[in-house]
Amino acid sequence: MTAAREIQAVTFGLGAETFAVPVALVREILDYRTPFHIPNGPDYLLGLIDMRGEGVTTIDFRLRLGLPPAAATPNTRILVVDVPVGDRVLVLGLVVDRVIEVSTFDVDRIGAAPDIGVRWPSEYIAGVVKRADGFVVLVDVTRIFSNAEVDRIAPHALAA
C-alpha cells in the first residue's frame, strides 16, 4: 500500500459522533480558551483567540454543523485549520468537544456520504469510514465554509 492510497486525518468528537479533517489542513491543536466576543456575527462565530500574536477567528463547530450547543469541558479543544476558499486561505479555530487521535485511512475504505439519516447536511461530508468502534465522518471544511459563508464571517475573520 502506498502513501498516496492513504489519508491521514485528525479525528475529533462532537457528542457521540467522531469526525475527521485531513492533517494537512490542521495548523495546531490548542487547549480551549474563551474567545474575545465579536458582535453581530452568525451564532456559531464565537470570536477571536490569540495564537502567538495572531488573531484567529473561532467557530463553535457544533453549532456550524447544526448540533446542539455544549458547555466547554477540560477535554474541549480548538483545532486551528487552514480552509482554502477561492484564491485565499482562511485560518479558523474550530471548537470541538475532544481531539481523539491522528488516524490513517485507506482511501478504498472511505465510503460516500449517506443521503439520509444524518443530522447535518450531507454536502458537508467528504466520506465515511467504518471502524470497529463505529463510523468516522470525514468533513469537507471547504464546503462548510463556502464563499457565501465566508462573506458572512469575513468582516470578523483574518485571512492568511
CSV table of N, CA and C in Angstrom, one decimal:
chain,number,residue,atom,x,y,z
A,1,MET,N,0.9,-1.2,0.0
A,1,MET,CA,0.0,0.0,0.0
A,1,MET,C,0.9,1.2,0.0
A,2,THR,N,0.6,2.2,-0.8
A,2,THR,CA,1.4,3.4,-0.9
A,2,THR,C,0.7,4.5,-0.1
A,3,ALA,N,1.6,5.5,0.2
A,3,ALA,CA,1.0,6.7,1.0
A,3,ALA,C,0.0,7.4,0.2
A,4,ALA,N,0.0,7.4,-1.2
A,4,ALA,CA,-1.0,8.0,-2.0
A,4,ALA,C,-2.4,7.4,-1.8
A,5,ARG,N,-2.4,6.2,-1.3
A,5,ARG,CA,-3.6,5.4,-1.2
A,5,ARG,C,-4.2,5.6,0.3
A,6,GLU,N,-3.6,6.5,1.0
A,6,GLU,CA,-4.0,6.7,2.4
A,6,GLU,C,-4.2,8.2,2.7
A,7,ILE,N,-5.0,8.5,3.7
A,7,ILE,CA,-5.3,9.8,4.1
A,7,ILE,C,-5.0,9.9,5.6
A,8,GLN,N,-4.2,10.8,6.0
A,8,GLN,CA,-4.0,11.0,7.5
A,8,GLN,C,-5.0,12.1,7.9
A,9,ALA,N,-5.7,11.9,9.0
A,9,ALA,CA,-6.6,12.8,9.5
A,9,ALA,C,-6.6,12.9,11.0
A,10,VAL,N,-6.9,14.1,11.5
A,10,VAL,CA,-7.1,14.3,12.9
A,10,VAL,C,-8.6,14.0,13.2
A,11,THR,N,-8.8,13.0,14.1
A,11,THR,CA,-10.2,12.7,14.5
A,11,THR,C,-10.5,13.4,15.8
A,12,PHE,N,-11.8,13.8,15.8
A,12,PHE,CA,-12.3,14.5,17.0
A,12,PHE,C,-13.7,14.2,17.2
A,13,GLY,N,-14.2,14.4,18.4
A,13,GLY,CA,-15.6,14.1,18.8
A,13,GLY,C,-16.4,15.3,19.0
A,14,LEU,N,-17.6,15.2,18.5
A,14,LEU,CA,-18.7,16.2,18.8
A,14,LEU,C,-19.9,15.3,19.3
A,15,GLY,N,-20.1,15.4,20.6
A,15,GLY,CA,-21.1,14.5,21.2
A,15,GLY,C,-20.6,13.1,21.0
A,16,ALA,N,-21.5,12.2,20.6
A,16,ALA,CA,-21.2,10.8,20.5
A,16,ALA,C,-20.5,10.5,19.1
A,17,GLU,N,-20.6,11.4,18.2
A,17,GLU,CA,-20.0,11.2,16.9
A,17,GLU,C,-18.6,11.5,16.7
A,18,THR,N,-17.9,10.8,15.8
A,18,THR,CA,-16.5,11.0,15.5
A,18,THR,C,-16.3,11.6,14.1
A,19,PHE,N,-15.6,12.7,14.0
A,19,PHE,CA,-15.4,13.3,12.8
A,19,PHE,C,-13.9,13.4,12.5
A,20,ALA,N,-13.5,13.8,11.3
A,20,ALA,CA,-12.1,13.9,11.0
A,20,ALA,C,-11.9,15.0,9.9
A,21,VAL,N,-10.7,15.6,10.0
A,21,VAL,CA,-10.2,16.6,9.0
A,21,VAL,C,-8.8,16.2,8.6
A,22,PRO,N,-8.5,16.4,7.3
A,22,PRO,CA,-7.1,16.0,6.9
A,22,PRO,C,-6.0,16.7,7.7
A,23,VAL,N,-5.0,16.0,8.1
A,23,VAL,CA,-3.9,16.5,8.9
A,23,VAL,C,-3.3,17.7,8.1
A,24,ALA,N,-3.3,17.7,6.8
A,24,ALA,CA,-2.7,18.8,6.0
A,24,ALA,C,-3.3,20.1,6.3
A,25,LEU,N,-4.6,20.1,6.7
A,25,LEU,CA,-5.3,21.4,7.0
A,25,LEU,C,-5.1,21.9,8.4
A,26,VAL,N,-4.6,21.0,9.3
A,26,VAL,CA,-4.5,21.4,10.7
A,26,VAL,C,-3.2,22.1,11.0
A,27,ARG,N,-3.3,23.3,11.5
A,27,ARG,CA,-2.1,24.0,11.9
A,27,ARG,C,-1.7,23.7,13.3
A,28,GLU,N,-2.7,23.6,14.2
A,28,GLU,CA,-2.4,23.4,15.6
A,28,GLU,C,-3.6,22.9,16.3
A,29,ILE,N,-3.4,22.3,17.5
A,29,ILE,CA,-4.5,21.9,18.4
A,29,ILE,C,-4.2,22.6,19.7
A,30,LEU,N,-5.2,23.5,20.1
A,30,LEU,CA,-5.0,24.3,21.3
A,30,LEU,C,-6.0,23.9,22.4
A,31,ASP,N,-5.5,24.0,23.6
A,31,ASP,CA,-6.5,23.9,24.7
A,31,ASP,C,-7.5,25.0,24.6
A,32,TYR,N,-8.7,24.7,25.0
A,32,TYR,CA,-9.8,25.7,24.9
A,32,TYR,C,-9.5,26.9,25.8
A,33,ARG,N,-9.9,28.0,25.2
A,33,ARG,CA,-9.9,29.3,26.0
A,33,ARG,C,-11.0,30.1,25.5
A,34,THR,N,-11.6,30.9,26.3
A,34,THR,CA,-12.8,31.7,25.9
A,34,THR,C,-12.4,32.8,24.9
A,35,PRO,N,-13.0,32.8,23.7
A,35,PRO,CA,-12.7,33.8,22.7
A,35,PRO,C,-13.1,35.2,23.1
A,36,PHE,N,-12.5,36.2,22.6
A,36,PHE,CA,-12.9,37.5,22.7
A,36,PHE,C,-14.1,37.7,21.8
A,37,HIS,N,-15.2,38.1,22.3
A,37,HIS,CA,-16.5,38.1,21.6
A,37,HIS,C,-16.5,39.2,20.5
A,38,ILE,N,-17.1,38.8,19.4
A,38,ILE,CA,-17.2,39.8,18.3
A,38,ILE,C,-18.7,39.9,18.0
A,39,PRO,N,-19.3,41.2,18.1
A,39,PRO,CA,-20.7,41.3,18.0
A,39,PRO,C,-21.1,41.2,16.5
A,40,ASN,N,-22.4,41.0,16.3
A,40,ASN,CA,-23.1,40.9,15.0
A,40,ASN,C,-22.7,39.9,14.1
A,41,GLY,N,-22.1,38.8,14.6
A,41,GLY,CA,-21.7,37.7,13.7
A,41,GLY,C,-22.8,36.6,13.7
A,42,PRO,N,-22.6,35.6,12.9
A,42,PRO,CA,-23.5,34.4,13.0
A,42,PRO,C,-23.4,33.8,14.4
A,43,ASP,N,-24.4,33.0,14.8
A,43,ASP,CA,-24.5,32.4,16.1
A,43,ASP,C,-23.3,31.5,16.4
A,44,TYR,N,-22.7,30.9,15.4
A,44,TYR,CA,-21.6,29.9,15.6
A,44,TYR,C,-20.3,30.7,15.7
A,45,LEU,N,-20.2,31.9,15.4
A,45,LEU,CA,-19.0,32.7,15.5
A,45,LEU,C,-18.8,33.1,16.9
A,46,LEU,N,-17.8,32.5,17.6
A,46,LEU,CA,-17.6,32.7,19.0
A,46,LEU,C,-16.7,34.0,19.2
A,47,GLY,N,-15.8,34.3,18.3
A,47,GLY,CA,-15.0,35.5,18.5
A,47,GLY,C,-13.5,35.2,18.0
A,48,LEU,N,-12.6,35.9,18.7
A,48,LEU,CA,-11.2,35.7,18.3
A,48,LEU,C,-10.4,35.2,19.5
A,49,ILE,N,-9.4,34.3,19.2
A,49,ILE,CA,-8.4,33.9,20.2
A,49,ILE,C,-7.0,34.4,19.7
A,50,ASP,N,-6.1,34.5,20.6
A,50,ASP,CA,-4.7,34.9,20.2
A,50,ASP,C,-3.9,33.6,20.1
A,51,MET,N,-3.2,33.5,19.0
A,51,MET,CA,-2.3,32.3,18.7
A,51,MET,C,-1.0,32.9,18.4
A,52,ARG,N,-0.1,33.1,19.4
A,52,ARG,CA,1.2,33.7,19.2
A,52,ARG,C,1.2,35.0,18.4
A,53,GLY,N,0.3,35.9,18.9
A,53,GLY,CA,0.2,37.2,18.3
A,53,GLY,C,-0.7,37.4,17.1
A,54,GLU,N,-1.3,36.2,16.7
A,54,GLU,CA,-2.2,36.3,15.5
A,54,GLU,C,-3.6,36.0,16.0
A,55,GLY,N,-4.5,36.9,15.6
A,55,GLY,CA,-5.9,36.7,15.9
A,55,GLY,C,-6.5,35.6,15.0
A,56,VAL,N,-7.1,34.6,15.6
A,56,VAL,CA,-7.7,33.5,14.9
A,56,VAL,C,-9.3,33.5,15.2
A,57,THR,N,-10.0,33.6,14.1
A,57,THR,CA,-11.5,33.6,14.2
A,57,THR,C,-11.9,32.2,14.7
A,58,THR,N,-12.7,32.2,15.7
A,58,THR,CA,-13.1,30.9,16.4
A,58,THR,C,-14.6,30.6,16.2
A,59,ILE,N,-14.8,29.4,15.8
A,59,ILE,CA,-16.2,28.9,15.4
A,59,ILE,C,-16.6,27.8,16.3
A,60,ASP,N,-17.8,27.8,16.8
A,60,ASP,CA,-18.4,26.7,17.5
A,60,ASP,C,-18.8,25.6,16.5
A,61,PHE,N,-18.0,24.6,16.3
A,61,PHE,CA,-18.2,23.7,15.2
A,61,PHE,C,-19.5,22.9,15.4
A,62,ARG,N,-19.9,22.7,16.6
A,62,ARG,CA,-21.2,22.0,16.9
A,62,ARG,C,-22.3,22.8,16.2
A,63,LEU,N,-22.4,24.1,16.5
A,63,LEU,CA,-23.4,25.0,16.0
A,63,LEU,C,-23.3,25.0,14.5
A,64,ARG,N,-22.1,25.1,13.9
A,64,ARG,CA,-22.0,25.2,12.5
A,64,ARG,C,-22.5,24.0,11.8
A,65,LEU,N,-22.4,22.8,12.4
A,65,LEU,CA,-22.9,21.6,11.8
A,65,LEU,C,-24.4,21.3,12.2
A,66,GLY,N,-25.0,22.2,13.0
A,66,GLY,CA,-26.4,22.1,13.3
A,66,GLY,C,-26.6,21.2,14.5
A,67,LEU,N,-25.6,20.9,15.3
A,67,LEU,CA,-25.7,20.1,16.5
A,67,LEU,C,-26.0,21.1,17.7
A,68,PRO,N,-26.6,20.6,18.7
A,68,PRO,CA,-26.9,21.4,19.9
A,68,PRO,C,-25.6,21.9,20.6
A,69,PRO,N,-25.7,23.1,21.2
A,69,PRO,CA,-24.5,23.6,21.9
A,69,PRO,C,-24.2,22.8,23.1
A,70,ALA,N,-22.9,22.9,23.5
A,70,ALA,CA,-22.5,22.2,24.7
A,70,ALA,C,-21.5,23.1,25.5
A,71,ALA,N,-21.5,23.0,26.8
A,71,ALA,CA,-20.5,23.8,27.5
A,71,ALA,C,-19.1,23.2,27.4
A,72,ALA,N,-18.1,24.1,27.5
A,72,ALA,CA,-16.7,23.6,27.4
A,72,ALA,C,-16.4,22.7,28.6
A,73,THR,N,-15.5,21.8,28.4
A,73,THR,CA,-15.1,20.9,29.4
A,73,THR,C,-13.5,20.9,29.4
A,74,PRO,N,-12.9,20.2,30.3
A,74,PRO,CA,-11.4,20.1,30.2
A,74,PRO,C,-10.9,19.4,29.0
A,75,ASN,N,-11.8,18.7,28.3
A,75,ASN,CA,-11.4,18.0,27.0
A,75,ASN,C,-11.6,18.8,25.8
A,76,THR,N,-12.3,20.0,25.9
A,76,THR,CA,-12.6,20.8,24.8
A,76,THR,C,-11.3,21.3,24.2
A,77,ARG,N,-11.2,21.3,22.9
A,77,ARG,CA,-10.0,21.8,22.1
A,77,ARG,C,-10.4,22.7,21.0
A,78,ILE,N,-9.4,23.5,20.5
A,78,ILE,CA,-9.6,24.3,19.4
A,78,ILE,C,-8.7,23.8,18.3
A,79,LEU,N,-9.2,23.3,17.2
A,79,LEU,CA,-8.4,22.9,16.0
A,79,LEU,C,-8.2,24.1,15.2
A,80,VAL,N,-7.0,24.5,15.0
A,80,VAL,CA,-6.7,25.7,14.1
A,80,VAL,C,-6.4,25.1,12.7
A,81,VAL,N,-7.3,25.4,11.8
A,81,VAL,CA,-7.2,24.8,10.5
A,81,VAL,C,-7.1,25.9,9.4
A,82,ASP,N,-6.5,25.5,8.3
A,82,ASP,CA,-6.4,26.3,7.1
A,82,ASP,C,-7.6,25.9,6.2
A,83,VAL,N,-8.4,26.8,5.8
A,83,VAL,CA,-9.6,26.5,5.0
A,83,VAL,C,-9.4,27.2,3.6
A,84,PRO,N,-9.1,26.4,2.6
A,84,PRO,CA,-9.0,27.0,1.3
A,84,PRO,C,-10.3,27.5,0.8
A,85,VAL,N,-10.5,28.8,0.5
A,85,VAL,CA,-11.7,29.4,0.0
A,85,VAL,C,-11.3,30.3,-1.2
A,86,GLY,N,-11.7,29.8,-2.4
A,86,GLY,CA,-11.4,30.6,-3.6
A,86,GLY,C,-9.8,30.7,-3.7
A,87,ASP,N,-9.4,31.9,-3.8
A,87,ASP,CA,-7.9,32.2,-4.0
A,87,ASP,C,-7.2,32.5,-2.7
A,88,ARG,N,-7.8,32.3,-1.6
A,88,ARG,CA,-7.2,32.6,-0.3
A,88,ARG,C,-7.4,31.4,0.7
A,89,VAL,N,-6.7,31.5,1.8
A,89,VAL,CA,-6.7,30.5,2.8
A,89,VAL,C,-7.2,31.2,4.1
A,90,LEU,N,-8.3,30.8,4.6
A,90,LEU,CA,-8.8,31.3,5.9
A,90,LEU,C,-8.4,30.5,7.0
A,91,VAL,N,-7.9,31.2,8.1
A,91,VAL,CA,-7.4,30.5,9.3
A,91,VAL,C,-8.6,30.5,10.3
A,92,LEU,N,-9.1,29.4,10.7
A,92,LEU,CA,-10.2,29.3,11.6
A,92,LEU,C,-9.8,28.4,12.8
A,93,GLY,N,-10.4,28.7,14.0
A,93,GLY,CA,-10.3,27.8,15.1
A,93,GLY,C,-11.6,27.2,15.3
A,94,LEU,N,-11.6,25.8,15.2
A,94,LEU,CA,-12.9,25.1,15.3
A,94,LEU,C,-12.9,24.5,16.7
A,95,VAL,N,-13.9,24.9,17.5
A,95,VAL,CA,-14.1,24.4,18.9
A,95,VAL,C,-14.8,23.0,18.8
A,96,VAL,N,-14.1,22.0,19.3
A,96,VAL,CA,-14.6,20.6,19.3
A,96,VAL,C,-14.6,20.1,20.7
A,97,ASP,N,-15.4,19.1,20.9
A,97,ASP,CA,-15.6,18.5,22.3
A,97,ASP,C,-14.3,17.8,22.8
A,98,ARG,N,-13.6,17.2,21.9
A,98,ARG,CA,-12.4,16.5,22.2
A,98,ARG,C,-11.6,16.1,21.0
A,99,VAL,N,-10.3,16.0,21.0
A,99,VAL,CA,-9.5,15.5,20.0
A,99,VAL,C,-9.1,14.1,20.3
A,100,ILE,N,-9.3,13.2,19.4
A,100,ILE,CA,-9.1,11.8,19.7
A,100,ILE,C,-7.7,11.3,19.3
A,101,GLU,N,-7.3,11.4,18.1
A,101,GLU,CA,-6.0,10.9,17.6
A,101,GLU,C,-5.8,11.3,16.1
A,102,VAL,N,-4.6,11.1,15.7
A,102,VAL,CA,-4.3,11.1,14.2
A,102,VAL,C,-4.5,9.7,13.7
A,103,SER,N,-5.4,9.6,12.7
A,103,SER,CA,-5.6,8.2,12.1
A,103,SER,C,-5.2,8.2,10.7
A,104,THR,N,-5.0,7.0,10.2
A,104,THR,CA,-4.7,6.8,8.8
A,104,THR,C,-5.8,6.0,8.2
A,105,PHE,N,-6.4,6.5,7.1
A,105,PHE,CA,-7.5,5.8,6.4
A,105,PHE,C,-7.1,5.4,5.0
A,106,ASP,N,-7.3,4.1,4.7
A,106,ASP,CA,-7.1,3.6,3.3
A,106,ASP,C,-8.2,4.2,2.5
A,107,VAL,N,-7.9,4.9,1.4
A,107,VAL,CA,-8.9,5.6,0.6
A,107,VAL,C,-10.0,4.6,0.1
A,108,ASP,N,-9.6,3.3,-0.1
A,108,ASP,CA,-10.5,2.3,-0.6
A,108,ASP,C,-11.6,2.0,0.5
A,109,ARG,N,-11.4,2.4,1.8
A,109,ARG,CA,-12.3,2.1,2.8
A,109,ARG,C,-13.2,3.3,3.1
A,110,ILE,N,-13.0,4.4,2.4
A,110,ILE,CA,-13.8,5.6,2.5
A,110,ILE,C,-15.1,5.5,1.7
A,111,GLY,N,-16.2,5.5,2.3
A,111,GLY,CA,-17.5,5.4,1.6
A,111,GLY,C,-18.1,6.7,1.3
A,112,ALA,N,-19.0,6.8,0.4
A,112,ALA,CA,-19.7,8.0,0.1
A,112,ALA,C,-20.6,8.5,1.2
A,113,ALA,N,-20.9,9.8,1.2
A,113,ALA,CA,-21.7,10.4,2.2
A,113,ALA,C,-23.1,9.8,2.1
A,114,PRO,N,-23.8,9.5,3.2
A,114,PRO,CA,-25.1,9.0,3.1
A,114,PRO,C,-26.1,10.1,2.8
A,115,ASP,N,-27.2,9.8,2.1
A,115,ASP,CA,-28.1,10.8,1.7
A,115,ASP,C,-29.2,11.0,2.8
A,116,ILE,N,-29.4,10.0,3.7
A,116,ILE,CA,-30.5,10.1,4.7
A,116,ILE,C,-29.9,9.7,6.0
A,117,GLY,N,-30.7,10.1,7.1
A,117,GLY,CA,-30.4,9.5,8.4
A,117,GLY,C,-29.3,10.3,9.1
A,118,VAL,N,-28.9,11.4,8.7
A,118,VAL,CA,-27.9,12.2,9.4
A,118,VAL,C,-28.5,13.5,9.8
A,119,ARG,N,-27.9,14.1,10.8
A,119,ARG,CA,-28.4,15.4,11.3
A,119,ARG,C,-27.8,16.6,10.7
A,120,TRP,N,-26.7,16.4,10.0
A,120,TRP,CA,-26.1,17.6,9.3
A,120,TRP,C,-26.1,17.4,7.8
A,121,PRO,N,-26.0,18.5,7.1
A,121,PRO,CA,-26.2,18.4,5.6
A,121,PRO,C,-25.1,17.5,5.0
A,122,SER,N,-25.5,16.6,4.1
A,122,SER,CA,-24.6,15.6,3.6
A,122,SER,C,-23.6,16.2,2.7
A,123,GLU,N,-23.8,17.4,2.1
A,123,GLU,CA,-22.8,18.1,1.3
A,123,GLU,C,-21.6,18.5,2.1
A,124,TYR,N,-21.7,18.4,3.4
A,124,TYR,CA,-20.5,18.7,4.3
A,124,TYR,C,-19.6,17.5,4.5
A,125,ILE,N,-20.1,16.4,4.1
A,125,ILE,CA,-19.4,15.1,4.3
A,125,ILE,C,-18.6,14.7,3.1
A,126,ALA,N,-17.2,14.6,3.3
A,126,ALA,CA,-16.4,14.1,2.2
A,126,ALA,C,-16.4,12.6,2.1
A,127,GLY,N,-16.7,11.9,3.2
A,127,GLY,CA,-16.8,10.5,3.1
A,127,GLY,C,-17.0,9.9,4.5
A,128,VAL,N,-17.2,8.6,4.6
A,128,VAL,CA,-17.4,8.0,5.9
A,128,VAL,C,-16.6,6.7,5.9
A,129,VAL,N,-15.9,6.5,7.1
A,129,VAL,CA,-15.1,5.3,7.2
A,129,VAL,C,-15.7,4.5,8.4
A,130,LYS,N,-15.9,3.2,8.1
A,130,LYS,CA,-16.4,2.2,9.1
A,130,LYS,C,-15.2,1.7,9.9
A,131,ARG,N,-15.3,1.8,11.2
A,131,ARG,CA,-14.2,1.2,12.0
A,131,ARG,C,-14.9,0.2,13.0
A,132,ALA,N,-14.1,-0.5,13.8
A,132,ALA,CA,-14.7,-1.5,14.7
A,132,ALA,C,-15.5,-0.8,15.8
A,133,ASP,N,-15.1,0.5,16.1
A,133,ASP,CA,-15.9,1.2,17.2
A,133,ASP,C,-16.9,2.2,16.6
A,134,GLY,N,-17.2,2.1,15.4
A,134,GLY,CA,-18.3,2.9,14.8
A,134,GLY,C,-17.8,3.6,13.5
A,135,PHE,N,-18.4,4.7,13.2
A,135,PHE,CA,-18.1,5.4,11.9
A,135,PHE,C,-17.3,6.7,12.2
A,136,VAL,N,-16.5,7.1,11.3
A,136,VAL,CA,-15.8,8.3,11.3
A,136,VAL,C,-16.2,9.1,10.1
A,137,VAL,N,-16.7,10.3,10.3
A,137,VAL,CA,-17.2,11.2,9.2
A,137,VAL,C,-16.1,12.2,8.9
A,138,LEU,N,-15.7,12.1,7.6
A,138,LEU,CA,-14.7,13.0,7.1
A,138,LEU,C,-15.4,14.2,6.7
A,139,VAL,N,-15.1,15.4,7.3
A,139,VAL,CA,-15.8,16.6,7.0
A,139,VAL,C,-15.1,17.4,5.9
A,140,ASP,N,-15.8,18.0,5.0
A,140,ASP,CA,-15.3,18.8,4.0
A,140,ASP,C,-15.3,20.3,4.4
A,141,VAL,N,-14.3,20.8,5.0
A,141,VAL,CA,-14.3,22.2,5.6
A,141,VAL,C,-14.4,23.2,4.5
A,142,THR,N,-14.0,22.9,3.3
A,142,THR,CA,-14.1,23.8,2.2
A,142,THR,C,-15.6,24.1,1.9
A,143,ARG,N,-16.4,23.0,1.9
A,143,ARG,CA,-17.8,23.2,1.6
A,143,ARG,C,-18.6,23.8,2.8
A,144,ILE,N,-18.1,23.5,4.0
A,144,ILE,CA,-18.8,24.0,5.2
A,144,ILE,C,-18.6,25.5,5.2
A,145,PHE,N,-17.4,26.0,4.8
A,145,PHE,CA,-17.2,27.4,4.8
A,145,PHE,C,-17.0,27.8,3.3
A,146,SER,N,-18.1,27.8,2.6
A,146,SER,CA,-18.1,28.2,1.2
A,146,SER,C,-17.9,29.7,1.1
A,147,ASN,N,-17.8,30.2,-0.2
A,147,ASN,CA,-17.6,31.6,-0.4
A,147,ASN,C,-18.7,32.4,0.2
A,148,ALA,N,-19.9,32.0,0.1
A,148,ALA,CA,-21.1,32.7,0.7
A,148,ALA,C,-20.9,32.8,2.2
A,149,GLU,N,-20.5,31.6,2.8
A,149,GLU,CA,-20.4,31.6,4.3
A,149,GLU,C,-19.2,32.5,4.7
A,150,VAL,N,-18.1,32.5,4.0
A,150,VAL,CA,-17.0,33.3,4.3
A,150,VAL,C,-17.4,34.8,4.3
A,151,ASP,N,-18.3,35.1,3.3
A,151,ASP,CA,-18.8,36.5,3.3
A,151,ASP,C,-19.5,36.9,4.6
A,152,ARG,N,-20.1,35.9,5.2
A,152,ARG,CA,-20.9,36.2,6.5
A,152,ARG,C,-19.9,36.5,7.6
A,153,ILE,N,-18.7,35.8,7.6
A,153,ILE,CA,-17.8,35.9,8.7
A,153,ILE,C,-16.6,36.7,8.3
A,154,ALA,N,-16.4,37.1,7.0
A,154,ALA,CA,-15.3,37.8,6.5
A,154,ALA,C,-14.9,39.1,7.3
A,155,PRO,N,-15.9,39.9,7.7
A,155,PRO,CA,-15.6,41.1,8.5
A,155,PRO,C,-14.9,40.7,9.8
A,156,HIS,N,-15.1,39.5,10.3
A,156,HIS,CA,-14.5,39.1,11.5
A,156,HIS,C,-13.3,38.2,11.4
A,157,ALA,N,-13.1,37.6,10.2
A,157,ALA,CA,-12.0,36.6,10.0
A,157,ALA,C,-10.8,37.3,9.4
A,158,LEU,N,-9.6,36.7,9.7
A,158,LEU,CA,-8.4,37.2,9.2
A,158,LEU,C,-7.9,36.2,8.2
A,159,ALA,N,-7.6,36.5,7.0
A,159,ALA,CA,-7.1,35.6,6.0
A,159,ALA,C,-5.6,35.5,6.1
A,160,ALA,N,-5.0,34.3,5.8
A,160,ALA,CA,-3.6,34.1,5.9
A,160,ALA,C,-3.0,34.6,4.6
